[in-house]
Amino acid sequence: MSAFSQTFGPHRGGRAAAGMGAAAVAVTLLAAPAAATEAAAQKPAPGSTARTAAAAVKMSLPAPTVRRPVGTVPLHLIDRSRSDSLAPSKPYRELMVSIWYPARKADRLPLAPQMPPHAAADFDRNTAADLGVAPGQVNWAATMSHARVGAPLDRGAAPLPVVLYSPGLDGPRALGTALIEELAARGYIVVSVDHTYQPDQVEFPGGRVERGRLPQDPSEEEWDKLVKVLVSTRVADLRFVLNELARMDRGHNPDAGGRALPAGLRGALDLSRTGMFGHSFGGAMAAQLLADDRRLDAGINLDGNLYGPVVQSGVTKPFMQVAGETTTRESVPSWKTFWDRSSGWKREARFIGTQHLSFCDAQAMLPQIAKELPNIPVAETVGTIDPDRSIAAQRAYVTAFFDLHLRGRHTHLFDRPSSRYPEVKLIP
């Protein structure tokens, strides 16, 4: 298993393996001090071959299944009500988020990159090696989304339900783009959040990149303390984002630099219909926020271990657990406890042939890289499932869940096995 997959793995912080098990692996890879991480990243991946910049592999993301223009805008948010637990010198907490939404056609506007350029360069230097990709082999900055930057919002169906997205522990919000764009094309306003100093890199306006600040090789006791800080920080981040969205919907521009918001965004958010989904640690936060904040109505966990008080309390609102092939309630104790103590609508769907990183953009990207580069650990990292089928099934179940619980649109997808998606097994 690649280090990157282990970092995002569903058992982070668990005690299944010897000693600290995957918890230790997770935190050692979480954005170590720059010098150490960069030195490690310069080691070529096994079987790798050097490439010139012009020959670097380029990738594409799957287009949304609905042919509807999508817009996006990044926002720099500053919460001056609290200091930053991972950057003690800062008396405030700052975040980068992106808002994605159904848009009017605006072909004259540029497409948004999946990763902004400086973050992509840092990803290449300090993160890509964990996927078996040596620096310079892939042009991470060249992957485009299908969303136009700053396009006017399509007010035809407004106000629109809102969905938050939180990525894996050291993963950027950029790696949720394929699912995010699908929801936006289907009429949701999606807000993706980078939890600064937890991801390996976060790019701020002006090209400033803040790198991860989590410690290497914590003891079991240190990890237990750290995870409490990480949970409380992310929950506070997400509640702050909800507060700022409400202010924005009333006409306030929350961007720290005062950059213009897309036309039509004001008054377009229906925050009485709000959901959340996340990958790995971000999925755990969907459960915790659903328990903590009455504004959230439904949540999805994409193959993440669960953390925080919600493991013992469960939730009373709709929640879906999306599982990789090897994730079970027996192998992940937090899943069983949470399931048994949750009294709301609940489903568990296992995607056969997937691995943990199948539930982010790596599912689309890694097979493309492997066509150009030798020895990329595709099956080990994103499974043996056909990538297109995996993404189509994920999009179907995620959108059906939010359509049901935020829009009241009935579906039979959760009632019985689907002949259209035989890779998905509903676990009773």
mmCIF file with all atom_site columns, C-alpha atoms in Angstrom, residues 237-420:
data_model
loop_
_atom_site.group_PDB
_atom_site.id
_atom_site.type_symbol
_atom_site.label_atom_id
_atom_site.label_alt_id
_atom_site.label_comp_id
_atom_site.label_asym_id
_atom_site.label_entity_id
_atom_site.label_seq_id
_atom_site.pdbx_PDB_ins_code
_atom_site.Cartn_x
_atom_site.Cartn_y
_atom_site.Cartn_z
_atom_site.occupancy
_atom_site.B_iso_or_equiv
_atom_site.pdbx_formal_charge
_atom_site.auth_seq_id
_atom_site.auth_comp_id
_atom_site.auth_asym_id
_atom_site.auth_atom_id
_atom_site.pdbx_PDB_model_num
ATOM 1   C CA . ASP A 1 237 ? -14.056 25.356 10.825  1.00 0.00 ? 237 ASP A CA 1
ATOM 2   C CA . LEU A 1 238 ? -17.263 23.942 9.371   1.00 0.00 ? 238 LEU A CA 1
ATOM 3   C CA . ARG A 1 239 ? -19.537 25.815 11.775  1.00 0.00 ? 239 ARG A CA 1
ATOM 4   C CA . PHE A 1 240 ? -17.690 29.018 10.946  1.00 0.00 ? 240 PHE A CA 1
ATOM 5   C CA . VAL A 1 241 ? -18.152 28.338 7.230   1.00 0.00 ? 241 VAL A CA 1
ATOM 6   C CA . LEU A 1 242 ? -21.896 27.856 7.777   1.00 0.00 ? 242 LEU A CA 1
ATOM 7   C CA . ASN A 1 243 ? -22.006 31.181 9.632   1.00 0.00 ? 243 ASN A CA 1
ATOM 8   C CA . GLU A 1 244 ? -20.193 32.931 6.784   1.00 0.00 ? 244 GLU A CA 1
ATOM 9   C CA . LEU A 1 245 ? -22.487 31.366 4.187   1.00 0.00 ? 245 LEU A CA 1
ATOM 10  C CA . ALA A 1 246 ? -25.506 32.725 6.034   1.00 0.00 ? 246 ALA A CA 1
ATOM 11  C CA . ARG A 1 247 ? -23.949 36.203 6.127   1.00 0.00 ? 247 ARG A CA 1
ATOM 12  C CA . MET A 1 248 ? -23.026 35.962 2.444   1.00 0.00 ? 248 MET A CA 1
ATOM 13  C CA . ASP A 1 249 ? -26.570 35.005 1.535   1.00 0.00 ? 249 ASP A CA 1
ATOM 14  C CA . ARG A 1 250 ? -27.722 38.222 3.206   1.00 0.00 ? 250 ARG A CA 1
ATOM 15  C CA . GLY A 1 251 ? -25.330 40.314 1.102   1.00 0.00 ? 251 GLY A CA 1
ATOM 16  C CA . HIS A 1 252 ? -22.043 40.299 3.060   1.00 0.00 ? 252 HIS A CA 1
ATOM 17  C CA . ASN A 1 253 ? -18.880 39.466 1.140   1.00 0.00 ? 253 ASN A CA 1
ATOM 18  C CA . PRO A 1 254 ? -16.847 37.172 3.432   1.00 0.00 ? 254 PRO A CA 1
ATOM 19  C CA . ASP A 1 255 ? -13.714 37.094 1.270   1.00 0.00 ? 255 ASP A CA 1
ATOM 20  C CA . ALA A 1 256 ? -10.782 38.534 3.234   1.00 0.00 ? 256 ALA A CA 1
ATOM 21  C CA . GLY A 1 257 ? -9.517  40.338 0.142   1.00 0.00 ? 257 GLY A CA 1
ATOM 22  C CA . GLY A 1 258 ? -12.917 41.642 -0.868  1.00 0.00 ? 258 GLY A CA 1
ATOM 23  C CA . ARG A 1 259 ? -12.812 39.932 -4.253  1.00 0.00 ? 259 ARG A CA 1
ATOM 24  C CA . ALA A 1 260 ? -16.088 40.155 -6.130  1.00 0.00 ? 260 ALA A CA 1
ATOM 25  C CA . LEU A 1 261 ? -18.609 37.352 -5.731  1.00 0.00 ? 261 LEU A CA 1
ATOM 26  C CA . PRO A 1 262 ? -20.373 35.815 -8.741  1.00 0.00 ? 262 PRO A CA 1
ATOM 27  C CA . ALA A 1 263 ? -23.566 37.530 -9.848  1.00 0.00 ? 263 ALA A CA 1
ATOM 28  C CA . GLY A 1 264 ? -26.678 35.879 -8.459  1.00 0.00 ? 264 GLY A CA 1
ATOM 29  C CA . LEU A 1 265 ? -25.050 34.211 -5.466  1.00 0.00 ? 265 LEU A CA 1
ATOM 30  C CA . ARG A 1 266 ? -26.697 36.470 -2.913  1.00 0.00 ? 266 ARG A CA 1
ATOM 31  C CA . GLY A 1 267 ? -30.002 35.004 -1.802  1.00 0.00 ? 267 GLY A CA 1
ATOM 32  C CA . ALA A 1 268 ? -29.421 31.753 -3.700  1.00 0.00 ? 268 ALA A CA 1
ATOM 33  C CA . LEU A 1 269 ? -28.535 29.540 -0.725  1.00 0.00 ? 269 LEU A CA 1
ATOM 34  C CA . ASP A 1 270 ? -31.263 27.539 0.993   1.00 0.00 ? 270 ASP A CA 1
ATOM 35  C CA . LEU A 1 271 ? -29.549 26.852 4.289   1.00 0.00 ? 271 LEU A CA 1
ATOM 36  C CA . SER A 1 272 ? -32.686 25.191 5.629   1.00 0.00 ? 272 SER A CA 1
ATOM 37  C CA . ARG A 1 273 ? -31.640 22.251 3.414   1.00 0.00 ? 273 ARG A CA 1
ATOM 38  C CA . THR A 1 274 ? -27.994 21.579 4.212   1.00 0.00 ? 274 THR A CA 1
ATOM 39  C CA . GLY A 1 275 ? -25.982 18.366 3.984   1.00 0.00 ? 275 GLY A CA 1
ATOM 40  C CA . MET A 1 276 ? -22.364 17.324 4.182   1.00 0.00 ? 276 MET A CA 1
ATOM 41  C CA . PHE A 1 277 ? -20.123 14.625 2.810   1.00 0.00 ? 277 PHE A CA 1
ATOM 42  C CA . GLY A 1 278 ? -16.439 13.935 3.178   1.00 0.00 ? 278 GLY A CA 1
ATOM 43  C CA . HIS A 1 279 ? -13.709 11.461 2.394   1.00 0.00 ? 279 HIS A CA 1
ATOM 44  C CA . SER A 1 280 ? -11.911 9.588  5.179   1.00 0.00 ? 280 SER A CA 1
ATOM 45  C CA . PHE A 1 281 ? -11.368 12.006 8.093   1.00 0.00 ? 281 PHE A CA 1
ATOM 46  C CA . GLY A 1 282 ? -13.703 14.437 6.322   1.00 0.00 ? 282 GLY A CA 1
ATOM 47  C CA . GLY A 1 283 ? -16.415 11.772 6.368   1.00 0.00 ? 283 GLY A CA 1
ATOM 48  C CA . ALA A 1 284 ? -15.944 11.396 10.104  1.00 0.00 ? 284 ALA A CA 1
ATOM 49  C CA . MET A 1 285 ? -16.493 15.132 10.419  1.00 0.00 ? 285 MET A CA 1
ATOM 50  C CA . ALA A 1 286 ? -19.767 14.824 8.513   1.00 0.00 ? 286 ALA A CA 1
ATOM 51  C CA . ALA A 1 287 ? -21.001 12.519 11.280  1.00 0.00 ? 287 ALA A CA 1
ATOM 52  C CA . GLN A 1 288 ? -19.740 14.739 14.090  1.00 0.00 ? 288 GLN A CA 1
ATOM 53  C CA . LEU A 1 289 ? -21.133 17.945 12.600  1.00 0.00 ? 289 LEU A CA 1
ATOM 54  C CA . LEU A 1 290 ? -24.477 16.248 11.999  1.00 0.00 ? 290 LEU A CA 1
ATOM 55  C CA . ALA A 1 291 ? -24.615 15.483 15.712  1.00 0.00 ? 291 ALA A CA 1
ATOM 56  C CA . ASP A 1 292 ? -23.350 18.904 16.821  1.00 0.00 ? 292 ASP A CA 1
ATOM 57  C CA . ASP A 1 293 ? -25.089 21.418 14.561  1.00 0.00 ? 293 ASP A CA 1
ATOM 58  C CA . ARG A 1 294 ? -28.845 21.575 14.108  1.00 0.00 ? 294 ARG A CA 1
ATOM 59  C CA . ARG A 1 295 ? -28.356 23.330 10.745  1.00 0.00 ? 295 ARG A CA 1
ATOM 60  C CA . LEU A 1 296 ? -27.076 20.129 9.151   1.00 0.00 ? 296 LEU A CA 1
ATOM 61  C CA . ASP A 1 297 ? -29.786 17.766 7.904   1.00 0.00 ? 297 ASP A CA 1
ATOM 62  C CA . ALA A 1 298 ? -27.966 14.751 6.418   1.00 0.00 ? 298 ALA A CA 1
ATOM 63  C CA . GLY A 1 299 ? -24.446 13.379 5.982   1.00 0.00 ? 299 GLY A CA 1
ATOM 64  C CA . ILE A 1 300 ? -22.276 10.891 4.095   1.00 0.00 ? 300 ILE A CA 1
ATOM 65  C CA . ASN A 1 301 ? -19.012 9.283  5.160   1.00 0.00 ? 301 ASN A CA 1
ATOM 66  C CA . LEU A 1 302 ? -16.832 8.081  2.287   1.00 0.00 ? 302 LEU A CA 1
ATOM 67  C CA . ASP A 1 303 ? -14.856 5.207  3.823   1.00 0.00 ? 303 ASP A CA 1
ATOM 68  C CA . GLY A 1 304 ? -13.492 6.990  6.879   1.00 0.00 ? 304 GLY A CA 1
ATOM 69  C CA . ASN A 1 305 ? -12.935 5.786  10.406  1.00 0.00 ? 305 ASN A CA 1
ATOM 70  C CA . LEU A 1 306 ? -15.145 7.697  12.843  1.00 0.00 ? 306 LEU A CA 1
ATOM 71  C CA . TYR A 1 307 ? -13.839 9.915  15.627  1.00 0.00 ? 307 TYR A CA 1
ATOM 72  C CA . GLY A 1 308 ? -15.188 12.056 18.395  1.00 0.00 ? 308 GLY A CA 1
ATOM 73  C CA . PRO A 1 309 ? -18.201 11.787 20.711  1.00 0.00 ? 309 PRO A CA 1
ATOM 74  C CA . VAL A 1 310 ? -20.462 10.846 17.787  1.00 0.00 ? 310 VAL A CA 1
ATOM 75  C CA . VAL A 1 311 ? -19.002 7.328  17.803  1.00 0.00 ? 311 VAL A CA 1
ATOM 76  C CA . GLN A 1 312 ? -20.726 6.704  21.118  1.00 0.00 ? 312 GLN A CA 1
ATOM 77  C CA . SER A 1 313 ? -23.813 8.862  20.603  1.00 0.00 ? 313 SER A CA 1
ATOM 78  C CA . GLY A 1 314 ? -24.673 8.049  16.985  1.00 0.00 ? 314 GLY A CA 1
ATOM 79  C CA . VAL A 1 315 ? -26.949 10.420 15.062  1.00 0.00 ? 315 VAL A CA 1
ATOM 80  C CA . THR A 1 316 ? -30.695 10.845 14.744  1.00 0.00 ? 316 THR A CA 1
ATOM 81  C CA . LYS A 1 317 ? -30.626 12.309 11.227  1.00 0.00 ? 317 LYS A CA 1
ATOM 82  C CA . PRO A 1 318 ? -30.081 10.559 7.865   1.00 0.00 ? 318 PRO A CA 1
ATOM 83  C CA . PHE A 1 319 ? -26.580 9.210  7.381   1.00 0.00 ? 319 PHE A CA 1
ATOM 84  C CA . MET A 1 320 ? -24.913 6.956  4.808   1.00 0.00 ? 320 MET A CA 1
ATOM 85  C CA . GLN A 1 321 ? -21.702 4.986  5.251   1.00 0.00 ? 321 GLN A CA 1
ATOM 86  C CA . VAL A 1 322 ? -19.912 4.346  1.943   1.00 0.00 ? 322 VAL A CA 1
ATOM 87  C CA . ALA A 1 323 ? -17.416 1.514  2.309   1.00 0.00 ? 323 ALA A CA 1
ATOM 88  C CA . GLY A 1 324 ? -14.471 0.270  0.327   1.00 0.00 ? 324 GLY A CA 1
ATOM 89  C CA . GLU A 1 325 ? -14.351 -3.459 -0.285  1.00 0.00 ? 325 GLU A CA 1
ATOM 90  C CA . THR A 1 326 ? -12.345 -4.240 2.848   1.00 0.00 ? 326 THR A CA 1
ATOM 91  C CA . THR A 1 327 ? -14.169 -1.876 5.203   1.00 0.00 ? 327 THR A CA 1
ATOM 92  C CA . THR A 1 328 ? -16.668 -3.639 7.467   1.00 0.00 ? 328 THR A CA 1
ATOM 93  C CA . ARG A 1 329 ? -18.313 -3.005 10.803  1.00 0.00 ? 329 ARG A CA 1
ATOM 94  C CA . GLU A 1 330 ? -16.290 -5.907 12.144  1.00 0.00 ? 330 GLU A CA 1
ATOM 95  C CA . SER A 1 331 ? -12.944 -4.493 11.002  1.00 0.00 ? 331 SER A CA 1
ATOM 96  C CA . VAL A 1 332 ? -13.671 -0.882 11.988  1.00 0.00 ? 332 VAL A CA 1
ATOM 97  C CA . PRO A 1 333 ? -15.080 -0.861 15.546  1.00 0.00 ? 333 PRO A CA 1
ATOM 98  C CA . SER A 1 334 ? -16.173 2.778  15.363  1.00 0.00 ? 334 SER A CA 1
ATOM 99  C CA . TRP A 1 335 ? -18.488 1.913  12.460  1.00 0.00 ? 335 TRP A CA 1
ATOM 100 C CA . LYS A 1 336 ? -20.341 -0.759 14.440  1.00 0.00 ? 336 LYS A CA 1
ATOM 101 C CA . THR A 1 337 ? -20.733 1.372  17.563  1.00 0.00 ? 337 THR A CA 1
ATOM 102 C CA . PHE A 1 338 ? -21.916 4.345  15.518  1.00 0.00 ? 338 PHE A CA 1
ATOM 103 C CA . TRP A 1 339 ? -24.332 2.184  13.507  1.00 0.00 ? 339 TRP A CA 1
ATOM 104 C CA . ASP A 1 340 ? -25.844 0.545  16.575  1.00 0.00 ? 340 ASP A CA 1
ATOM 105 C CA . ARG A 1 341 ? -26.414 3.891  18.299  1.00 0.00 ? 341 ARG A CA 1
ATOM 106 C CA . SER A 1 342 ? -27.758 5.830  15.307  1.00 0.00 ? 342 SER A CA 1
ATOM 107 C CA . SER A 1 343 ? -31.539 5.979  15.252  1.00 0.00 ? 343 SER A CA 1
ATOM 108 C CA . GLY A 1 344 ? -32.160 7.979  12.075  1.00 0.00 ? 344 GLY A CA 1
ATOM 109 C CA . TRP A 1 345 ? -32.437 6.786  8.466   1.00 0.00 ? 345 TRP A CA 1
ATOM 110 C CA . LYS A 1 346 ? -29.215 4.891  7.775   1.00 0.00 ? 346 LYS A CA 1
ATOM 111 C CA . ARG A 1 347 ? -27.636 2.852  5.027   1.00 0.00 ? 347 ARG A CA 1
ATOM 112 C CA . GLU A 1 348 ? -24.275 1.209  4.477   1.00 0.00 ? 348 GLU A CA 1
ATOM 113 C CA . ALA A 1 349 ? -23.152 0.676  0.886   1.00 0.00 ? 349 ALA A CA 1
ATOM 114 C CA . ARG A 1 350 ? -20.017 -1.316 0.054   1.00 0.00 ? 350 ARG A CA 1
ATOM 115 C CA . PHE A 1 351 ? -18.354 -0.747 -3.321  1.00 0.00 ? 351 PHE A CA 1
ATOM 116 C CA . ILE A 1 352 ? -16.782 -4.015 -4.430  1.00 0.00 ? 352 ILE A CA 1
ATOM 117 C CA . GLY A 1 353 ? -13.343 -3.745 -6.040  1.00 0.00 ? 353 GLY A CA 1
ATOM 118 C CA . THR A 1 354 ? -12.499 -0.373 -4.470  1.00 0.00 ? 354 THR A CA 1
ATOM 119 C CA . GLN A 1 355 ? -9.761  0.783  -2.132  1.00 0.00 ? 355 GLN A CA 1
ATOM 120 C CA . HIS A 1 356 ? -9.741  3.780  0.183   1.00 0.00 ? 356 HIS A CA 1
ATOM 121 C CA . LEU A 1 357 ? -8.549  6.287  -2.409  1.00 0.00 ? 357 LEU A CA 1
ATOM 122 C CA . SER A 1 358 ? -11.283 5.204  -4.809  1.00 0.00 ? 358 SER A CA 1
ATOM 123 C CA . PHE A 1 359 ? -13.477 7.788  -3.091  1.00 0.00 ? 359 PHE A CA 1
ATOM 124 C CA . CYS A 1 360 ? -11.553 10.842 -4.240  1.00 0.00 ? 360 CYS A CA 1
ATOM 125 C CA . ASP A 1 361 ? -10.217 12.045 -7.589  1.00 0.00 ? 361 ASP A CA 1
ATOM 126 C CA . ALA A 1 362 ? -7.377  9.531  -7.422  1.00 0.00 ? 362 ALA A CA 1
ATOM 127 C CA . GLN A 1 363 ? -9.900  7.039  -8.824  1.00 0.00 ? 363 GLN A CA 1
ATOM 128 C CA . ALA A 1 364 ? -9.965  8.975  -12.094 1.00 0.00 ? 364 ALA A CA 1
ATOM 129 C CA . MET A 1 365 ? -6.364  10.167 -12.111 1.00 0.00 ? 365 MET A CA 1
ATOM 130 C CA . LEU A 1 366 ? -4.189  7.227  -11.134 1.00 0.00 ? 366 LEU A CA 1
ATOM 131 C CA . PRO A 1 367 ? -5.274  4.882  -13.957 1.00 0.00 ? 367 PRO A CA 1
ATOM 132 C CA . GLN A 1 368 ? -4.472  7.645  -16.457 1.00 0.00 ? 368 GLN A CA 1
ATOM 133 C CA . ILE A 1 369 ? -1.018  8.079  -14.953 1.00 0.00 ? 369 ILE A CA 1
ATOM 134 C CA . ALA A 1 370 ? -0.426  4.331  -15.043 1.00 0.00 ? 370 ALA A CA 1
ATOM 135 C CA . LYS A 1 371 ? -0.945  4.275  -18.807 1.00 0.00 ? 371 LYS A CA 1
ATOM 136 C CA . GLU A 1 372 ? 2.125   6.483  -19.162 1.00 0.00 ? 372 GLU A CA 1
ATOM 137 C CA . LEU A 1 373 ? 4.329   5.478  -16.224 1.00 0.00 ? 373 LEU A CA 1
ATOM 138 C CA . PRO A 1 374 ? 5.486   2.034  -15.090 1.00 0.00 ? 374 PRO A CA 1
ATOM 139 C CA . ASN A 1 375 ? 4.875   0.474  -11.700 1.00 0.00 ? 375 ASN A CA 1
ATOM 140 C CA . ILE A 1 376 ? 2.115   2.799  -10.501 1.00 0.00 ? 376 ILE A CA 1
ATOM 141 C CA . PRO A 1 377 ? 0.264   0.863  -7.743  1.00 0.00 ? 377 PRO A CA 1
ATOM 142 C CA . VAL A 1 378 ? -3.216  1.265  -9.211  1.00 0.00 ? 378 VAL A CA 1
ATOM 143 C CA . ALA A 1 379 ? -4.956  -1.821 -7.809  1.00 0.00 ? 379 ALA A CA 1
ATOM 144 C CA . GLU A 1 380 ? -3.351  -1.306 -4.415  1.00 0.00 ? 380 GLU A CA 1
ATOM 145 C CA . THR A 1 381 ? -4.408  2.336  -4.254  1.00 0.00 ? 381 THR A CA 1
ATOM 146 C CA . VAL A 1 382 ? -7.755  2.651  -6.085  1.00 0.00 ? 382 VAL A CA 1
ATOM 147 C CA . GLY A 1 383 ? -8.732  -0.991 -6.476  1.00 0.00 ? 383 GLY A CA 1
ATOM 148 C CA . THR A 1 384 ? -9.583  -3.243 -9.389  1.00 0.00 ? 384 THR A CA 1
ATOM 149 C CA . ILE A 1 385 ? -12.987 -1.714 -10.159 1.00 0.00 ? 385 ILE A CA 1
ATOM 150 C CA . ASP A 1 386 ? -13.372 -0.063 -13.563 1.00 0.00 ? 386 ASP A CA 1
ATOM 151 C CA . PRO A 1 387 ? -12.699 3.638  -12.820 1.00 0.00 ? 387 PRO A CA 1
ATOM 152 C CA . ASP A 1 388 ? -15.607 4.914  -14.910 1.00 0.00 ? 388 ASP A CA 1
ATOM 153 C CA . ARG A 1 389 ? -18.045 2.530  -13.236 1.00 0.00 ? 389 ARG A CA 1
ATOM 154 C CA . SER A 1 390 ? -16.729 3.415  -9.795  1.00 0.00 ? 390 SER A CA 1
ATOM 155 C CA . ILE A 1 391 ? -17.194 7.138  -10.372 1.00 0.00 ? 391 ILE A CA 1
ATOM 156 C CA . ALA A 1 392 ? -20.632 6.663  -11.961 1.00 0.00 ? 392 ALA A CA 1
ATOM 157 C CA . ALA A 1 393 ? -21.823 4.569  -9.010  1.00 0.00 ? 393 ALA A CA 1
ATOM 158 C CA . GLN A 1 394 ? -20.461 7.018  -6.455  1.00 0.00 ? 394 GLN A CA 1
ATOM 159 C CA . ARG A 1 395 ? -22.157 9.913  -8.210  1.00 0.00 ? 395 ARG A CA 1
ATOM 160 C CA . ALA A 1 396 ? -25.441 7.998  -8.381  1.00 0.00 ? 396 ALA A CA 1
ATOM 161 C CA . TYR A 1 397 ? -25.559 7.075  -4.693  1.00 0.00 ? 397 TYR A CA 1
ATOM 162 C CA . VAL A 1 398 ? -24.306 10.409 -3.366  1.00 0.00 ? 398 VAL A CA 1
ATOM 163 C CA . THR A 1 399 ? -26.751 12.456 -5.451  1.00 0.00 ? 399 THR A CA 1
ATOM 164 C CA . ALA A 1 400 ? -29.639 10.071 -4.734  1.00 0.00 ? 400 ALA A CA 1
ATOM 165 C CA . PHE A 1 401 ? -28.975 10.411 -0.998  1.00 0.00 ? 401 PHE A CA 1
ATOM 166 C CA . PHE A 1 402 ? -29.055 14.198 -1.038  1.00 0.00 ? 402 PHE A CA 1
ATOM 167 C CA . ASP A 1 403 ? -31.980 14.267 -3.471  1.00 0.00 ? 403 ASP A CA 1
ATOM 168 C CA . LEU A 1 404 ? -33.942 12.102 -1.038  1.00 0.00 ? 404 LEU A CA 1
ATOM 169 C CA . HIS A 1 405 ? -33.069 13.898 2.175   1.00 0.00 ? 405 HIS A CA 1
ATOM 170 C CA . LEU A 1 406 ? -32.670 17.511 1.042   1.00 0.00 ? 406 LEU A CA 1
ATOM 171 C CA . ARG A 1 407 ? -35.218 17.580 -1.798  1.00 0.00 ? 407 ARG A CA 1
ATOM 172 C CA . GLY A 1 408 ? -37.684 14.851 -0.893  1.00 0.00 ? 408 GLY A CA 1
ATOM 173 C CA . ARG A 1 409 ? -37.190 13.019 -4.200  1.00 0.00 ? 409 ARG A CA 1
ATOM 174 C CA . HIS A 1 410 ? -37.960 9.346  -3.693  1.00 0.00 ? 410 HIS A CA 1
ATOM 175 C CA . THR A 1 411 ? -35.588 6.692  -5.005  1.00 0.00 ? 411 THR A CA 1
ATOM 176 C CA . HIS A 1 412 ? -35.496 2.893  -4.946  1.00 0.00 ? 412 HIS A CA 1
ATOM 177 C CA . LEU A 1 413 ? -31.699 2.898  -5.008  1.00 0.00 ? 413 LEU A CA 1
ATOM 178 C CA . PHE A 1 414 ? -31.469 2.266  -1.258  1.00 0.00 ? 414 PHE A CA 1
ATOM 179 C CA . ASP A 1 415 ? -34.282 -0.277 -1.069  1.00 0.00 ? 415 ASP A CA 1
ATOM 180 C CA . ARG A 1 416 ? -32.695 -3.171 -2.936  1.00 0.00 ? 416 ARG A CA 1
ATOM 181 C CA . PRO A 1 417 ? -29.603 -4.102 -4.978  1.00 0.00 ? 417 PRO A CA 1
ATOM 182 C CA . SER A 1 418 ? -29.376 -2.175 -8.236  1.00 0.00 ? 418 SER A CA 1
ATOM 183 C CA . SER A 1 419 ? -28.941 -4.029 -11.533 1.00 0.00 ? 419 SER A CA 1
ATOM 184 C CA . ARG A 1 420 ? -27.443 -0.827 -12.897 1.00 0.00 ? 420 ARG A CA 1
#
